[in-house]
Amino acid sequence: LPDFAPGEYYVYDDGTSVLAAAVSDGLVTWQHDNGTTSKGYPNFIIPDLSWTSANRSSEGRTSAPPDLMWPLAAGKRGQFDFEQTIAHKDGRAPEQLSRSWTCRVEGTTSVTVPAGRFDTVVVACNRYSGTSGSWRATRTFYYAPAVGHYVIREDRHQSRPDTRRELVAYGFNSTVLPQKDQK
């Protein structure tokens, strides 16, 4: 599994960025460029277990073990369920979502993104409605072991435009560390 440290950050060409703010009890707390804070396993395959934004918050539950599909190897498969409650800060009733995921390691490939050229492991995950069983989306990750994070993420959706993000920059930001450790 990726071994994140507080201060590691990743910036993508769609304007999104994430910063590992804390690592504790097997979970990573991420600060996002839009002010959202999330917490989840270091395993990028599994959606964040919780997040909080200016207008909403979410709590998730999953059947997935934290190390689902690791170590990554071609042909390896995994599946899990994910239930989520989204609370609205404006007083609207909470939303309950249920999804089933099936994932497969498709193999390896070298890719070039704005941050450089990387050898990657390709993992594709299909998301299905937990109630109807219908396909909702496919999320494909290009994970670069040299970076410890995905360098490309492609999302193909049933009912909205597809998206793709590529890594532009990554590194370390010491400002999340205590003052004495920053030096």
PDB file of N, CA and C in Angstrom, residues 1-68:
ATOM      1  N   LEU A   1       0.840  -1.193   0.000  1.00  0.00           N
ATOM      2  CA  LEU A   1       0.000   0.000   0.000  1.00  0.00           C
ATOM      3  C   LEU A   1       0.879   1.249   0.000  1.00  0.00           C
ATOM      4  N   PRO A   2       0.362   2.328  -0.576  1.00  0.00           N
ATOM      5  CA  PRO A   2       1.105   3.583  -0.475  1.00  0.00           C
ATOM      6  C   PRO A   2       1.333   3.936   0.995  1.00  0.00           C
ATOM      7  N   ASP A   3       2.471   4.527   1.260  1.00  0.00           N
ATOM      8  CA  ASP A   3       2.846   4.900   2.626  1.00  0.00           C
ATOM      9  C   ASP A   3       2.963   6.423   2.685  1.00  0.00           C
ATOM     10  N   PHE A   4       1.826   7.089   2.883  1.00  0.00           N
ATOM     11  CA  PHE A   4       1.805   8.546   2.860  1.00  0.00           C
ATOM     12  C   PHE A   4       2.362   9.130   4.143  1.00  0.00           C
ATOM     13  N   ALA A   5       2.953  10.313   4.020  1.00  0.00           N
ATOM     14  CA  ALA A   5       3.441  11.070   5.165  1.00  0.00           C
ATOM     15  C   ALA A   5       2.792  12.446   5.131  1.00  0.00           C
ATOM     16  N   PRO A   6       2.513  13.027   6.302  1.00  0.00           N
ATOM     17  CA  PRO A   6       1.958  14.378   6.309  1.00  0.00           C
ATOM     18  C   PRO A   6       2.869  15.325   5.521  1.00  0.00           C
ATOM     19  N   GLY A   7       2.253  16.095   4.636  1.00  0.00           N
ATOM     20  CA  GLY A   7       2.990  17.048   3.822  1.00  0.00           C
ATOM     21  C   GLY A   7       3.093  16.664   2.365  1.00  0.00           C
ATOM     22  N   GLU A   8       2.852  15.396   2.038  1.00  0.00           N
ATOM     23  CA  GLU A   8       2.901  14.993   0.630  1.00  0.00           C
ATOM     24  C   GLU A   8       1.702  15.597  -0.099  1.00  0.00           C
ATOM     25  N   TYR A   9       1.948  16.082  -1.316  1.00  0.00           N
ATOM     26  CA  TYR A   9       0.856  16.670  -2.080  1.00  0.00           C
ATOM     27  C   TYR A   9       0.923  16.231  -3.540  1.00  0.00           C
ATOM     28  N   TYR A  10      -0.249  16.347  -4.206  1.00  0.00           N
ATOM     29  CA  TYR A  10      -0.415  15.963  -5.603  1.00  0.00           C
ATOM     30  C   TYR A  10      -1.305  17.001  -6.270  1.00  0.00           C
ATOM     31  N   VAL A  11      -0.877  17.506  -7.432  1.00  0.00           N
ATOM     32  CA  VAL A  11      -1.612  18.527  -8.165  1.00  0.00           C
ATOM     33  C   VAL A  11      -1.934  17.975  -9.553  1.00  0.00           C
ATOM     34  N   TYR A  12      -3.188  18.163  -9.994  1.00  0.00           N
ATOM     35  CA  TYR A  12      -3.647  17.618 -11.272  1.00  0.00           C
ATOM     36  C   TYR A  12      -4.025  18.717 -12.254  1.00  0.00           C
ATOM     37  N   ASP A  13      -4.042  18.363 -13.536  1.00  0.00           N
ATOM     38  CA  ASP A  13      -4.285  19.339 -14.598  1.00  0.00           C
ATOM     39  C   ASP A  13      -5.709  19.872 -14.646  1.00  0.00           C
ATOM     40  N   ASP A  14      -6.634  19.282 -13.917  1.00  0.00           N
ATOM     41  CA  ASP A  14      -8.001  19.808 -13.873  1.00  0.00           C
ATOM     42  C   ASP A  14      -8.179  20.823 -12.744  1.00  0.00           C
ATOM     43  N   GLY A  15      -7.064  21.196 -12.100  1.00  0.00           N
ATOM     44  CA  GLY A  15      -7.104  22.183 -11.029  1.00  0.00           C
ATOM     45  C   GLY A  15      -7.259  21.596  -9.641  1.00  0.00           C
ATOM     46  N   THR A  16      -7.480  20.289  -9.538  1.00  0.00           N
ATOM     47  CA  THR A  16      -7.617  19.684  -8.214  1.00  0.00           C
ATOM     48  C   THR A  16      -6.240  19.407  -7.614  1.00  0.00           C
ATOM     49  N   SER A  17      -6.192  19.453  -6.299  1.00  0.00           N
ATOM     50  CA  SER A  17      -4.968  19.084  -5.591  1.00  0.00           C
ATOM     51  C   SER A  17      -5.348  18.530  -4.227  1.00  0.00           C
ATOM     52  N   VAL A  18      -4.479  17.677  -3.706  1.00  0.00           N
ATOM     53  CA  VAL A  18      -4.681  17.099  -2.375  1.00  0.00           C
ATOM     54  C   VAL A  18      -3.368  17.137  -1.618  1.00  0.00           C
ATOM     55  N   LEU A  19      -3.478  17.316  -0.305  1.00  0.00           N
ATOM     56  CA  LEU A  19      -2.338  17.368   0.598  1.00  0.00           C
ATOM     57  C   LEU A  19      -2.613  16.427   1.759  1.00  0.00           C
ATOM     58  N   ALA A  20      -1.686  15.515   2.020  1.00  0.00           N
ATOM     59  CA  ALA A  20      -1.833  14.634   3.185  1.00  0.00           C
ATOM     60  C   ALA A  20      -1.584  15.477   4.439  1.00  0.00           C
ATOM     61  N   ALA A  21      -2.636  15.712   5.211  1.00  0.00           N
ATOM     62  CA  ALA A  21      -2.530  16.560   6.400  1.00  0.00           C
ATOM     63  C   ALA A  21      -2.140  15.768   7.635  1.00  0.00           C
ATOM     64  N   ALA A  22      -2.553  14.493   7.693  1.00  0.00           N
ATOM     65  CA  ALA A  22      -2.256  13.658   8.858  1.00  0.00           C
ATOM     66  C   ALA A  22      -2.378  12.192   8.460  1.00  0.00           C
ATOM     67  N   VAL A  23      -1.642  11.359   9.166  1.00  0.00           N
ATOM     68  CA  VAL A  23      -1.732   9.909   9.001  1.00  0.00           C
ATOM     69  C   VAL A  23      -1.806   9.322  10.404  1.00  0.00           C
ATOM     70  N   SER A  24      -2.899   8.593  10.672  1.00  0.00           N
ATOM     71  CA  SER A  24      -3.092   8.058  12.013  1.00  0.00           C
ATOM     72  C   SER A  24      -4.033   6.863  11.967  1.00  0.00           C
ATOM     73  N   ASP A  25      -3.711   5.829  12.718  1.00  0.00           N
ATOM     74  CA  ASP A  25      -4.574   4.651  12.850  1.00  0.00           C
ATOM     75  C   ASP A  25      -4.946   4.040  11.501  1.00  0.00           C
ATOM     76  N   GLY A  26      -4.005   4.039  10.559  1.00  0.00           N
ATOM     77  CA  GLY A  26      -4.245   3.436   9.258  1.00  0.00           C
ATOM     78  C   GLY A  26      -5.077   4.264   8.305  1.00  0.00           C
ATOM     79  N   LEU A  27      -5.341   5.526   8.656  1.00  0.00           N
ATOM     80  CA  LEU A  27      -6.139   6.411   7.813  1.00  0.00           C
ATOM     81  C   LEU A  27      -5.345   7.668   7.453  1.00  0.00           C
ATOM     82  N   VAL A  28      -5.614   8.205   6.267  1.00  0.00           N
ATOM     83  CA  VAL A  28      -4.983   9.440   5.810  1.00  0.00           C
ATOM     84  C   VAL A  28      -6.040  10.535   5.798  1.00  0.00           C
ATOM     85  N   THR A  29      -5.714  11.684   6.379  1.00  0.00           N
ATOM     86  CA  THR A  29      -6.572  12.864   6.298  1.00  0.00           C
ATOM     87  C   THR A  29      -6.024  13.751   5.192  1.00  0.00           C
ATOM     88  N   TRP A  30      -6.892  14.069   4.227  1.00  0.00           N
ATOM     89  CA  TRP A  30      -6.504  14.863   3.062  1.00  0.00           C
ATOM     90  C   TRP A  30      -7.148  16.242   3.121  1.00  0.00           C
ATOM     91  N   GLN A  31      -6.386  17.269   2.743  1.00  0.00           N
ATOM     92  CA  GLN A  31      -6.920  18.613   2.535  1.00  0.00           C
ATOM     93  C   GLN A  31      -6.981  18.817   1.027  1.00  0.00           C
ATOM     94  N   HIS A  32      -8.162  19.195   0.542  1.00  0.00           N
ATOM     95  CA  HIS A  32      -8.373  19.397  -0.893  1.00  0.00           C
ATOM     96  C   HIS A  32      -8.343  20.883  -1.220  1.00  0.00           C
ATOM     97  N   ASP A  33      -8.033  21.186  -2.471  1.00  0.00           N
ATOM     98  CA  ASP A  33      -7.908  22.570  -2.919  1.00  0.00           C
ATOM     99  C   ASP A  33      -9.183  23.376  -2.725  1.00  0.00           C
ATOM    100  N   ASN A  34     -10.350  22.738  -2.728  1.00  0.00           N
ATOM    101  CA  ASN A  34     -11.621  23.447  -2.608  1.00  0.00           C
ATOM    102  C   ASN A  34     -12.080  23.621  -1.162  1.00  0.00           C
ATOM    103  N   GLY A  35     -11.210  23.300  -0.207  1.00  0.00           N
ATOM    104  CA  GLY A  35     -11.543  23.458   1.205  1.00  0.00           C
ATOM    105  C   GLY A  35     -12.117  22.213   1.860  1.00  0.00           C
ATOM    106  N   THR A  36     -12.399  21.196   1.091  1.00  0.00           N
ATOM    107  CA  THR A  36     -12.909  19.938   1.632  1.00  0.00           C
ATOM    108  C   THR A  36     -11.795  19.201   2.373  1.00  0.00           C
ATOM    109  N   THR A  37     -12.156  18.543   3.451  1.00  0.00           N
ATOM    110  CA  THR A  37     -11.253  17.648   4.174  1.00  0.00           C
ATOM    111  C   THR A  37     -11.863  16.263   4.102  1.00  0.00           C
ATOM    112  N   SER A  38     -11.024  15.254   3.817  1.00  0.00           N
ATOM    113  CA  SER A  38     -11.527  13.881   3.754  1.00  0.00           C
ATOM    114  C   SER A  38     -10.594  12.950   4.506  1.00  0.00           C
ATOM    115  N   LYS A  39     -11.127  11.775   4.824  1.00  0.00           N
ATOM    116  CA  LYS A  39     -10.334  10.773   5.533  1.00  0.00           C
ATOM    117  C   LYS A  39     -10.640   9.412   4.935  1.00  0.00           C
ATOM    118  N   GLY A  40      -9.584   8.638   4.700  1.00  0.00           N
ATOM    119  CA  GLY A  40      -9.784   7.314   4.142  1.00  0.00           C
ATOM    120  C   GLY A  40      -8.535   6.476   4.242  1.00  0.00           C
ATOM    121  N   TYR A  41      -8.635   5.257   3.742  1.00  0.00           N
ATOM    122  CA  TYR A  41      -7.487   4.352   3.725  1.00  0.00           C
ATOM    123  C   TYR A  41      -6.443   4.859   2.729  1.00  0.00           C
ATOM    124  N   PRO A  42      -5.185   4.468   2.892  1.00  0.00           N
ATOM    125  CA  PRO A  42      -4.174   4.816   1.891  1.00  0.00           C
ATOM    126  C   PRO A  42      -4.461   4.164   0.533  1.00  0.00           C
ATOM    127  N   ASN A  43      -5.354   3.194   0.497  1.00  0.00           N
ATOM    128  CA  ASN A  43      -5.727   2.469  -0.706  1.00  0.00           C
ATOM    129  C   ASN A  43      -6.680   3.326  -1.542  1.00  0.00           C
ATOM    130  N   PHE A  44      -6.177   3.921  -2.620  1.00  0.00           N
ATOM    131  CA  PHE A  44      -6.961   4.835  -3.446  1.00  0.00           C
ATOM    132  C   PHE A  44      -8.158   4.162  -4.107  1.00  0.00           C
ATOM    133  N   ILE A  45      -8.200   2.851  -4.167  1.00  0.00           N
ATOM    134  CA  ILE A  45      -9.308   2.123  -4.788  1.00  0.00           C
ATOM    135  C   ILE A  45     -10.602   2.320  -3.996  1.00  0.00           C
ATOM    136  N   ILE A  46     -10.489   2.438  -2.683  1.00  0.00           N
ATOM    137  CA  ILE A  46     -11.649   2.545  -1.798  1.00  0.00           C
ATOM    138  C   ILE A  46     -12.012   4.019  -1.597  1.00  0.00           C
ATOM    139  N   PRO A  47     -13.269   4.415  -1.841  1.00  0.00           N
ATOM    140  CA  PRO A  47     -13.661   5.818  -1.638  1.00  0.00           C
ATOM    141  C   PRO A  47     -13.394   6.272  -0.197  1.00  0.00           C
ATOM    142  N   ASP A  48     -13.256   7.602  -0.026  1.00  0.00           N
ATOM    143  CA  ASP A  48     -13.032   8.172   1.306  1.00  0.00           C
ATOM    144  C   ASP A  48     -14.143   7.753   2.260  1.00  0.00           C
ATOM    145  N   LEU A  49     -13.758   7.446   3.489  1.00  0.00           N
ATOM    146  CA  LEU A  49     -14.724   7.026   4.504  1.00  0.00           C
ATOM    147  C   LEU A  49     -15.522   8.200   5.059  1.00  0.00           C
ATOM    148  N   SER A  50     -14.941   9.398   5.004  1.00  0.00           N
ATOM    149  CA  SER A  50     -15.665  10.590   5.447  1.00  0.00           C
ATOM    150  C   SER A  50     -15.112  11.805   4.722  1.00  0.00           C
ATOM    151  N   TRP A  51     -15.928  12.831   4.610  1.00  0.00           N
ATOM    152  CA  TRP A  51     -15.484  14.112   4.089  1.00  0.00           C
ATOM    153  C   TRP A  51     -16.404  15.210   4.592  1.00  0.00           C
ATOM    154  N   THR A  52     -15.859  16.428   4.634  1.00  0.00           N
ATOM    155  CA  THR A  52     -16.609  17.602   5.052  1.00  0.00           C
ATOM    156  C   THR A  52     -16.260  18.751   4.120  1.00  0.00           C
ATOM    157  N   SER A  53     -17.294  19.382   3.570  1.00  0.00           N
ATOM    158  CA  SER A  53     -17.109  20.564   2.729  1.00  0.00           C
ATOM    159  C   SER A  53     -17.884  21.715   3.365  1.00  0.00           C
ATOM    160  N   ALA A  54     -17.928  22.846   2.688  1.00  0.00           N
ATOM    161  CA  ALA A  54     -18.633  24.011   3.229  1.00  0.00           C
ATOM    162  C   ALA A  54     -20.125  23.755   3.392  1.00  0.00           C
ATOM    163  N   ASN A  55     -20.715  22.926   2.496  1.00  0.00           N
ATOM    164  CA  ASN A  55     -22.168  22.755   2.488  1.00  0.00           C
ATOM    165  C   ASN A  55     -22.678  21.380   2.891  1.00  0.00           C
ATOM    166  N   ARG A  56     -21.781  20.386   2.875  1.00  0.00           N
ATOM    167  CA  ARG A  56     -22.216  19.016   3.139  1.00  0.00           C
ATOM    168  C   ARG A  56     -21.133  18.241   3.874  1.00  0.00           C
ATOM    169  N   SER A  57     -21.519  17.078   4.380  1.00  0.00           N
ATOM    170  CA  SER A  57     -20.554  16.147   4.968  1.00  0.00           C
ATOM    171  C   SER A  57     -21.034  14.729   4.669  1.00  0.00           C
ATOM    172  N   SER A  58     -20.116  13.784   4.770  1.00  0.00           N
ATOM    173  CA  SER A  58     -20.449  12.409   4.427  1.00  0.00           C
ATOM    174  C   SER A  58     -19.771  11.449   5.389  1.00  0.00           C
ATOM    175  N   GLU A  59     -20.459  10.380   5.682  1.00  0.00           N
ATOM    176  CA  GLU A  59     -19.904   9.247   6.427  1.00  0.00           C
ATOM    177  C   GLU A  59     -20.154   8.005   5.596  1.00  0.00           C
ATOM    178  N   GLY A  60     -19.105   7.210   5.393  1.00  0.00           N
ATOM    179  CA  GLY A  60     -19.227   6.010   4.590  1.00  0.00           C
ATOM    180  C   GLY A  60     -18.866   4.759   5.361  1.00  0.00           C
ATOM    181  N   ARG A  61     -19.411   3.644   4.913  1.00  0.00           N
ATOM    182  CA  ARG A  61     -19.115   2.331   5.483  1.00  0.00           C
ATOM    183  C   ARG A  61     -18.843   1.397   4.322  1.00  0.00           C
ATOM    184  N   THR A  62     -17.857   0.525   4.497  1.00  0.00           N
ATOM    185  CA  THR A  62     -17.504  -0.378   3.412  1.00  0.00           C
ATOM    186  C   THR A  62     -17.221  -1.776   3.920  1.00  0.00           C
ATOM    187  N   SER A  63     -17.433  -2.741   3.026  1.00  0.00           N
ATOM    188  CA  SER A  63     -17.077  -4.128   3.326  1.00  0.00           C
ATOM    189  C   SER A  63     -15.629  -4.416   2.933  1.00  0.00           C
ATOM    190  N   ALA A  64     -14.949  -3.455   2.323  1.00  0.00           N
ATOM    191  CA  ALA A  64     -13.589  -3.668   1.818  1.00  0.00           C
ATOM    192  C   ALA A  64     -12.567  -3.677   2.946  1.00  0.00           C
ATOM    193  N   PRO A  65     -11.650  -4.644   2.932  1.00  0.00           N
ATOM    194  CA  PRO A  65     -10.520  -4.557   3.861  1.00  0.00           C
ATOM    195  C   PRO A  65      -9.600  -3.436   3.381  1.00  0.00           C
ATOM    196  N   PRO A  66      -8.881  -2.769   4.281  1.00  0.00           N
ATOM    197  CA  PRO A  66      -8.025  -1.647   3.889  1.00  0.00           C
ATOM    198  C   PRO A  66      -7.001  -1.979   2.805  1.00  0.00           C
ATOM    199  N   ASP A  67      -6.573  -3.237   2.718  1.00  0.00           N
ATOM    200  CA  ASP A  67      -5.544  -3.625   1.744  1.00  0.00           C
ATOM    201  C   ASP A  67      -6.125  -4.354   0.531  1.00  0.00           C
ATOM    202  N   LEU A  68      -7.396  -4.118   0.229  1.00  0.00           N
ATOM    203  CA  LEU A  68      -8.060  -4.771  -0.898  1.00  0.00           C
ATOM    204  C   LEU A  68      -7.181  -4.712  -2.147  1.00  0.00           C
TER     205      LEU A  68
END
